[in-house]
């Protein structure tokens, strides 16, 4: 699973990378549950990103290190959790469904996916919290975390609370609305944990699963999300609201600087939130954080294309204002036509005067 809104051509990010914005302090991305490798969109940062993966399956971890070798990529065969200890790890028939929580077979009997979630064996693994691991392995800071660990996401985040408070600006997290595993946390638990730390929900991809009583017709041997059915799980994008922290002077953690703000704005663009990115760079510039860059140029790069064509931020805003005015004029003309057919002349005249006043008021506001 993953987020669905990904920008395949992030011009703002490409500009920042080309200008060397992150050369001195590259983005550090941590992927927990990294089976299959790192997500492709992080390649937008070129050599100004460091990718760190964690995969409890030692064989898969070894394969990934051989496949994606490089100084900026590293996978660790470490089992992350809330603290150090020994914990039971349940190996499912479908390896990607393995984790620290045992599937709720009684619930799964109602869905087609039960065969792949049958537990084939259980292992005792040594676990470690992320903050301790980072301290022992020279991971000084983290900008973004992606977690996909079959219901252990909240446990892992509790073991990374130091990093969350210090430097993390965003997370992509697998979430569960239904208790697919015995004793697992659900979405409301995760949200309640993250909000006091300054993280807010910015995007959500929802995944459904049809019942065994009427399964979705598919030739796949590995049942996955379906078009219909109950909402079971999803992928949530949590980000720090830098704009709010700056404007309300309620800055959390280690605070903000120009590089950290540009990283957050870039991540916003990457996940199709250009409006949030423009707002952030504008507020940051007014607050004195971004002084060495032309904010108008940055805003131009964040304006989405229309039919393959790009316009400046100023032109885009002008187009929106004109569109609203044209729409208002069209609606007013339709209303006048209806009044002419069904309203007495005296009432039509009074309403017409009121509409003109309303139009003038709206025009003044738009100007």
Tab-separated table of C-alpha atoms in Angstrom:
chain	number	residue	atom	x	y	z
A	1	UNK	CA	0.000	0.000	0.000
A	2	UNK	CA	1.036	3.586	-0.377
A	3	UNK	CA	-0.112	7.140	-0.898
A	4	UNK	CA	-1.867	7.747	-4.200
A	5	UNK	CA	-1.078	11.430	-4.739
A	6	UNK	CA	2.538	11.603	-5.908
A	7	UNK	CA	3.940	14.392	-8.087
A	8	UNK	CA	5.956	12.818	-10.896
A	9	UNK	CA	7.386	16.172	-12.004
A	10	UNK	CA	8.136	18.286	-8.904
A	11	UNK	CA	9.610	21.443	-10.517
A	12	UNK	CA	10.114	23.282	-7.226
A	13	UNK	CA	12.034	20.339	-5.764
A	14	UNK	CA	14.088	19.925	-8.929
A	15	UNK	CA	15.031	23.613	-8.791
A	16	UNK	CA	16.115	23.361	-5.158
A	17	UNK	CA	18.229	20.285	-5.875
A	18	UNK	CA	19.804	21.916	-8.952
A	19	UNK	CA	20.744	24.945	-6.834
A	20	UNK	CA	22.327	22.687	-4.190
A	21	UNK	CA	19.866	23.653	-1.464
A	22	UNK	CA	20.339	20.370	0.404
A	23	UNK	CA	24.001	19.633	-0.355
A	24	UNK	CA	25.228	20.497	3.134
A	25	UNK	CA	22.334	18.806	4.907
A	26	UNK	CA	20.746	16.131	2.677
A	27	UNK	CA	17.261	14.822	3.285
A	28	UNK	CA	17.352	11.715	5.466
A	29	UNK	CA	14.516	9.300	4.736
A	30	UNK	CA	13.896	6.310	7.010
A	31	UNK	CA	11.838	3.413	5.620
A	32	UNK	CA	10.698	0.937	8.283
A	33	UNK	CA	9.360	-2.240	6.711
A	34	UNK	CA	11.427	-1.719	3.582
A	35	UNK	CA	10.664	-5.004	1.803
A	36	UNK	CA	10.814	-4.357	-1.946
A	37	UNK	CA	13.100	-1.342	-1.698
A	38	UNK	CA	12.810	2.415	-1.434
A	39	UNK	CA	9.967	4.301	-3.072
A	40	UNK	CA	10.845	5.745	-6.479
A	41	UNK	CA	9.778	9.336	-5.801
A	42	UNK	CA	12.750	9.931	-3.497
A	43	UNK	CA	14.991	9.821	-6.572
A	44	UNK	CA	13.836	13.415	-7.264
A	45	UNK	CA	16.475	14.532	-4.752
A	46	UNK	CA	19.383	13.005	-6.666
A	47	UNK	CA	22.517	12.856	-4.528
A	48	UNK	CA	21.034	15.190	-1.891
A	49	UNK	CA	19.130	12.442	-0.098
A	50	UNK	CA	20.191	9.636	2.228
A	51	UNK	CA	17.942	6.568	2.347
A	52	UNK	CA	17.948	4.285	5.394
A	53	UNK	CA	15.842	1.128	5.422
A	54	UNK	CA	14.910	-1.351	8.152
A	55	UNK	CA	13.735	-4.872	7.332
A	56	UNK	CA	13.316	-7.568	9.985
A	57	UNK	CA	13.680	-10.327	7.364
A	58	UNK	CA	17.465	-10.768	7.260
A	59	UNK	CA	17.438	-12.529	3.868
A	60	UNK	CA	15.360	-9.786	2.263
A	61	UNK	CA	17.596	-7.172	3.851
A	62	UNK	CA	20.699	-8.802	2.389
A	63	UNK	CA	19.059	-8.926	-1.042
A	64	UNK	CA	18.161	-5.238	-0.847
A	65	UNK	CA	21.691	-4.217	0.123
A	66	UNK	CA	23.072	-6.138	-2.857
A	67	UNK	CA	20.456	-4.720	-5.214
A	68	UNK	CA	20.577	-1.070	-4.123
A	69	UNK	CA	24.169	-0.645	-3.088
A	70	UNK	CA	25.554	2.863	-2.704
A	71	UNK	CA	26.849	5.261	-0.084
A	72	UNK	CA	23.471	7.007	0.189
A	73	UNK	CA	21.455	3.783	0.593
A	74	UNK	CA	21.637	1.343	3.469
A	75	UNK	CA	19.335	-1.374	4.812
A	76	UNK	CA	19.602	-2.710	8.357
A	77	UNK	CA	18.315	-6.164	9.434
A	78	UNK	CA	17.005	-4.667	12.665
A	79	UNK	CA	13.598	-5.273	14.217
A	80	UNK	CA	12.389	-1.906	15.485
A	81	UNK	CA	9.860	-1.591	18.297
A	82	UNK	CA	9.147	0.707	21.239
A	83	UNK	CA	12.158	-0.488	23.262
A	84	UNK	CA	14.833	-3.146	23.600
A	85	UNK	CA	13.632	-6.659	24.318
A	86	UNK	CA	12.627	-10.020	22.883
A	87	UNK	CA	9.343	-10.240	21.005
A	88	UNK	CA	7.492	-12.842	18.983
A	89	UNK	CA	7.508	-12.222	15.236
A	90	UNK	CA	4.789	-14.039	13.261
A	91	UNK	CA	5.805	-15.238	9.789
A	92	UNK	CA	2.807	-15.371	7.446
A	93	UNK	CA	2.328	-17.443	4.302
A	94	UNK	CA	2.639	-14.179	2.374
A	95	UNK	CA	5.965	-12.765	3.693
A	96	UNK	CA	4.947	-9.107	3.397
A	97	UNK	CA	2.110	-9.769	5.878
A	98	UNK	CA	4.489	-10.909	8.642
A	99	UNK	CA	4.827	-8.868	11.807
A	100	UNK	CA	4.697	-8.590	15.578
A	101	UNK	CA	0.911	-8.865	15.769
A	102	UNK	CA	-0.916	-12.124	15.144
A	103	UNK	CA	-3.740	-11.926	12.582
A	104	UNK	CA	-7.280	-12.167	13.956
A	105	UNK	CA	-8.287	-15.381	12.177
A	106	UNK	CA	-11.892	-15.144	13.356
A	107	UNK	CA	-12.261	-11.793	11.609
A	108	UNK	CA	-10.234	-12.832	8.562
A	109	UNK	CA	-12.529	-15.813	7.914
A	110	UNK	CA	-15.000	-13.282	6.545
A	111	UNK	CA	-12.547	-12.058	3.877
A	112	UNK	CA	-10.766	-13.684	0.888
A	113	UNK	CA	-7.276	-12.824	2.174
A	114	UNK	CA	-7.252	-15.343	5.024
A	115	UNK	CA	-5.080	-17.932	3.222
A	116	UNK	CA	-2.132	-15.559	2.797
A	117	UNK	CA	-2.252	-14.470	6.430
A	118	UNK	CA	-1.987	-17.955	7.934
A	119	UNK	CA	0.961	-18.043	10.349
A	120	UNK	CA	3.551	-20.619	9.266
A	121	UNK	CA	6.025	-20.089	12.107
A	122	UNK	CA	6.861	-17.777	14.987
A	123	UNK	CA	10.318	-16.416	15.793
A	124	UNK	CA	11.756	-14.698	18.848
A	125	UNK	CA	13.494	-11.528	17.685
A	126	UNK	CA	15.632	-9.015	19.529
A	127	UNK	CA	14.031	-5.599	19.152
A	128	UNK	CA	15.435	-2.105	19.587
A	129	UNK	CA	13.890	1.350	19.643
A	130	UNK	CA	14.793	3.677	16.782
A	131	UNK	CA	16.252	6.440	18.949
A	132	UNK	CA	18.759	4.048	20.530
A	133	UNK	CA	19.647	2.534	17.164
A	134	UNK	CA	20.119	5.980	15.620
A	135	UNK	CA	22.372	7.109	18.464
A	136	UNK	CA	24.516	3.971	18.183
A	137	UNK	CA	24.808	4.141	14.386
A	138	UNK	CA	25.502	7.795	13.697
A	139	UNK	CA	22.057	8.773	12.423
A	140	UNK	CA	22.070	12.393	13.607
A	141	UNK	CA	18.711	13.482	12.243
A	142	UNK	CA	15.743	12.256	10.195
A	143	UNK	CA	13.502	14.364	7.960
A	144	UNK	CA	10.854	11.868	6.879
A	145	UNK	CA	9.744	8.397	7.969
A	146	UNK	CA	7.751	5.772	6.089
A	147	UNK	CA	6.317	2.917	8.165
A	148	UNK	CA	4.655	-0.261	6.900
A	149	UNK	CA	4.976	-2.898	9.619
A	150	UNK	CA	1.652	-4.737	9.835
A	151	UNK	CA	0.181	-2.879	12.838
A	152	UNK	CA	3.413	-2.172	14.762
A	153	UNK	CA	3.672	1.402	13.458
A	154	UNK	CA	2.597	3.081	16.698
A	155	UNK	CA	4.973	0.923	18.768
A	156	UNK	CA	7.870	1.943	16.535
A	157	UNK	CA	6.930	5.627	16.673
A	158	UNK	CA	6.899	5.487	20.476
A	159	UNK	CA	10.499	4.301	20.260
A	160	UNK	CA	11.355	7.203	17.943
A	161	UNK	CA	9.813	10.025	19.957
A	162	UNK	CA	13.158	11.770	20.372
A	163	UNK	CA	13.615	11.965	16.605
A	164	UNK	CA	9.998	13.014	16.083
A	165	UNK	CA	10.461	15.959	18.413
A	166	UNK	CA	13.896	16.890	17.100
A	167	UNK	CA	13.834	16.868	13.307
A	168	UNK	CA	11.126	14.809	11.575
A	169	UNK	CA	8.789	16.962	9.446
A	170	UNK	CA	6.666	14.231	7.871
A	171	UNK	CA	5.601	10.599	7.833
A	172	UNK	CA	3.825	8.167	5.533
A	173	UNK	CA	2.205	5.535	7.739
A	174	UNK	CA	0.196	2.399	7.087
A	175	UNK	CA	-2.952	2.714	9.188
A	176	UNK	CA	-5.733	0.366	10.235
A	177	UNK	CA	-9.374	1.263	10.740
A	178	UNK	CA	-10.305	-2.317	11.656
A	179	UNK	CA	-8.393	-4.570	14.103
A	180	UNK	CA	-6.913	-6.905	11.475
A	181	UNK	CA	-4.473	-8.183	14.109
A	182	UNK	CA	-5.090	-9.193	17.718
A	183	UNK	CA	-4.467	-6.353	20.163
A	184	UNK	CA	-3.255	-3.907	17.541
A	185	UNK	CA	-3.612	-0.100	17.725
A	186	UNK	CA	-6.010	1.451	15.198
A	187	UNK	CA	-6.023	4.789	13.384
A	188	UNK	CA	-7.560	6.766	16.243
A	189	UNK	CA	-4.760	5.618	18.578
A	190	UNK	CA	-2.094	6.723	16.108
A	191	UNK	CA	-3.721	10.097	15.485
A	192	UNK	CA	-4.047	10.780	19.216
A	193	UNK	CA	-0.326	10.066	19.651
A	194	UNK	CA	0.894	12.256	16.772
A	195	UNK	CA	-1.195	15.408	17.214
A	196	UNK	CA	0.386	16.552	20.501
A	197	UNK	CA	3.771	16.209	18.775
A	198	UNK	CA	2.714	18.742	16.125
A	199	UNK	CA	1.879	16.344	13.284
A	200	UNK	CA	-1.357	16.829	11.371
A	201	UNK	CA	-3.121	14.640	8.821
A	202	UNK	CA	-2.605	16.065	5.305
A	203	UNK	CA	-3.597	13.185	3.023
A	204	UNK	CA	-5.230	9.787	3.290
A	205	UNK	CA	-5.438	6.850	0.884
A	206	UNK	CA	-8.219	4.451	1.880
A	207	UNK	CA	-8.211	0.731	1.089
A	208	UNK	CA	-11.298	-1.489	1.087
A	209	UNK	CA	-11.786	-5.229	1.239
A	210	UNK	CA	-14.878	-7.035	-0.034
A	211	UNK	CA	-16.360	-9.868	2.014
A	212	UNK	CA	-15.933	-13.549	1.193
A	213	UNK	CA	-19.709	-13.623	0.652
A	214	UNK	CA	-19.243	-11.572	-2.542
A	215	UNK	CA	-15.545	-11.337	-3.379
A	216	UNK	CA	-14.297	-9.117	-6.157
A	217	UNK	CA	-13.606	-11.091	-9.335
A	218	UNK	CA	-9.832	-11.180	-9.828
A	219	UNK	CA	-7.321	-13.727	-11.183
A	220	UNK	CA	-4.732	-12.685	-8.580
A	221	UNK	CA	-3.661	-15.346	-6.092
A	222	UNK	CA	-2.895	-12.593	-3.584
A	223	UNK	CA	-6.120	-10.744	-2.768
A	224	UNK	CA	-5.561	-7.046	-2.292
A	225	UNK	CA	-7.624	-3.882	-1.893
A	226	UNK	CA	-10.944	-3.910	-3.734
A	227	UNK	CA	-13.173	-1.252	-5.296
A	228	UNK	CA	-16.058	-2.029	-2.981
A	229	UNK	CA	-16.322	-3.290	0.561
A	230	UNK	CA	-15.599	-2.084	4.062
A	231	UNK	CA	-12.760	0.343	4.717
A	232	UNK	CA	-10.043	-1.761	6.353
A	233	UNK	CA	-6.751	0.075	6.107
A	234	UNK	CA	-4.994	2.943	4.409
A	235	UNK	CA	-1.933	5.123	4.124
A	236	UNK	CA	-1.800	8.421	5.989
A	237	UNK	CA	0.435	11.409	5.323
A	238	UNK	CA	1.278	13.339	8.473
A	239	UNK	CA	3.229	16.597	8.276
A	240	UNK	CA	4.282	19.353	10.631
A	241	UNK	CA	2.197	22.475	10.019
A	242	UNK	CA	5.122	24.855	9.747
A	243	UNK	CA	2.910	27.760	8.711
A	244	UNK	CA	0.788	27.484	11.829
A	245	UNK	CA	3.801	27.059	14.105
A	246	UNK	CA	5.453	30.186	12.703
A	247	UNK	CA	2.369	32.423	12.657
A	248	UNK	CA	1.193	31.427	16.142
A	249	UNK	CA	4.727	31.309	17.574
A	250	UNK	CA	3.999	27.831	18.897
A	251	UNK	CA	7.171	26.325	17.455
A	252	UNK	CA	7.843	22.763	18.569
A	253	UNK	CA	11.004	20.670	18.756
A	254	UNK	CA	14.280	22.235	17.622
A	255	UNK	CA	12.471	25.028	15.784
A	256	UNK	CA	12.766	26.024	12.147
A	257	UNK	CA	15.459	27.272	9.803
A	258	UNK	CA	15.505	27.966	6.066
A	259	UNK	CA	16.713	24.469	5.082
A	260	UNK	CA	14.171	22.678	7.253
A	261	UNK	CA	11.337	24.831	5.880
A	262	UNK	CA	12.415	24.245	2.281
A	263	UNK	CA	12.561	20.504	2.958
A	264	UNK	CA	8.992	20.557	4.266
A	265	UNK	CA	7.778	22.656	1.318
A	266	UNK	CA	9.507	20.271	-1.065
A	267	UNK	CA	7.879	17.250	0.579
A	268	UNK	CA	4.520	19.005	0.314
A	269	UNK	CA	5.056	19.428	-3.418
A	270	UNK	CA	6.141	15.809	-3.779
A	271	UNK	CA	2.841	14.658	-2.256
A	272	UNK	CA	0.696	16.987	-4.411
A	273	UNK	CA	0.153	19.752	-1.855
A	274	UNK	CA	1.453	22.797	-3.794
A	275	UNK	CA	-1.023	25.127	-2.081
A	276	UNK	CA	0.443	24.210	1.304
A	277	UNK	CA	3.981	24.626	-0.039
A	278	UNK	CA	3.290	28.119	-1.436
A	279	UNK	CA	1.648	29.193	1.809
A	280	UNK	CA	4.650	27.915	3.773
A	281	UNK	CA	7.346	29.679	1.714
A	282	UNK	CA	5.373	32.939	1.725
A	283	UNK	CA	4.916	32.892	5.503
A	284	UNK	CA	8.532	31.795	6.031
A	285	UNK	CA	9.793	34.695	3.912
A	286	UNK	CA	7.699	37.231	5.833
A	287	UNK	CA	8.991	35.793	9.111
A	288	UNK	CA	12.592	36.246	7.945
A	289	UNK	CA	13.503	32.596	7.417
A	290	UNK	CA	13.972	32.547	3.627
A	291	UNK	CA	15.987	35.589	2.540
A	292	UNK	CA	18.327	34.310	-0.179
A	293	UNK	CA	15.650	33.109	-2.617
A	294	UNK	CA	13.007	34.822	-4.748
A	295	UNK	CA	9.747	33.644	-3.182
A	296	UNK	CA	7.760	34.736	-6.253
A	297	UNK	CA	9.932	32.482	-8.407
A	298	UNK	CA	9.440	29.618	-5.963
A	299	UNK	CA	5.673	30.153	-6.104
A	300	UNK	CA	5.794	30.112	-9.927
A	301	UNK	CA	7.431	26.680	-9.806
A	302	UNK	CA	4.686	25.342	-7.540
A	303	UNK	CA	1.766	26.311	-9.786
A	304	UNK	CA	0.380	23.107	-11.358
A	305	UNK	CA	0.159	22.818	-15.120
A	306	UNK	CA	-3.082	22.934	-17.056
A	307	UNK	CA	-3.166	20.866	-20.230
A	308	UNK	CA	0.618	20.680	-20.146
A	309	UNK	CA	1.101	24.453	-19.897
A	310	UNK	CA	2.469	26.439	-16.970
A	311	UNK	CA	1.635	29.996	-15.952
A	312	UNK	CA	3.109	32.249	-13.299
A	313	UNK	CA	1.651	32.397	-9.812
A	314	UNK	CA	0.388	35.946	-10.483
A	315	UNK	CA	-1.298	34.874	-13.739
A	316	UNK	CA	-2.859	31.882	-12.033
A	317	UNK	CA	-4.368	34.087	-9.319
A	318	UNK	CA	-5.662	36.513	-11.978
A	319	UNK	CA	-7.262	33.634	-13.878
A	320	UNK	CA	-9.006	32.433	-10.718
A	321	UNK	CA	-10.377	35.916	-9.981
A	322	UNK	CA	-11.611	36.343	-13.544
A	323	UNK	CA	-13.209	32.917	-13.503
A	324	UNK	CA	-15.122	33.744	-10.341
A	325	UNK	CA	-16.306	37.041	-11.802
A	326	UNK	CA	-17.466	35.371	-15.016
A	327	UNK	CA	-19.236	32.691	-13.027
A	328	UNK	CA	-20.970	35.314	-10.892
A	329	UNK	CA	-22.072	37.288	-13.968
A	330	UNK	CA	-23.454	34.138	-15.605
A	331	UNK	CA	-25.376	33.157	-12.478
A	332	UNK	CA	-26.777	36.684	-12.152
A	333	UNK	CA	-28.042	36.611	-15.754
A	334	UNK	CA	-29.766	33.259	-15.185
A	335	UNK	CA	-31.426	34.596	-12.054
A	336	UNK	CA	-32.675	37.683	-13.914
A	337	UNK	CA	-34.210	35.469	-16.592
A	338	UNK	CA	-36.157	33.491	-13.984
A	339	UNK	CA	-37.312	36.655	-12.222
A	340	UNK	CA	-38.562	38.082	-15.520
A	341	UNK	CA	-40.745	35.043	-16.104
A	342	UNK	CA	-42.230	34.499	-12.650
A	343	UNK	CA	-41.871	37.689	-10.553
A	344	UNK	CA	-44.088	40.826	-10.610
A	345	UNK	CA	-42.321	43.877	-12.051
A	346	UNK	CA	-42.116	45.802	-8.748
A	347	UNK	CA	-40.508	42.879	-6.929
A	348	UNK	CA	-38.145	42.266	-9.851
A	349	UNK	CA	-36.969	45.866	-9.666
A	350	UNK	CA	-36.210	45.704	-5.933
A	351	UNK	CA	-34.396	42.391	-6.272
A	352	UNK	CA	-32.440	43.750	-9.226
A	353	UNK	CA	-31.191	46.674	-7.139
A	354	UNK	CA	-30.154	44.310	-4.353
A	355	UNK	CA	-28.302	42.061	-6.815
A	356	UNK	CA	-26.393	45.035	-8.214
A	357	UNK	CA	-25.335	46.067	-4.710
A	358	UNK	CA	-24.307	42.504	-3.941
A	359	UNK	CA	-22.286	42.324	-7.158
A	360	UNK	CA	-20.493	45.596	-6.383
A	361	UNK	CA	-19.676	44.380	-2.876
A	362	UNK	CA	-18.209	41.113	-4.195
A	363	UNK	CA	-16.209	42.971	-6.863
A	364	UNK	CA	-14.709	45.227	-4.186
A	365	UNK	CA	-13.737	42.199	-2.124
A	366	UNK	CA	-12.134	40.479	-5.133
A	367	UNK	CA	-10.160	43.608	-5.977
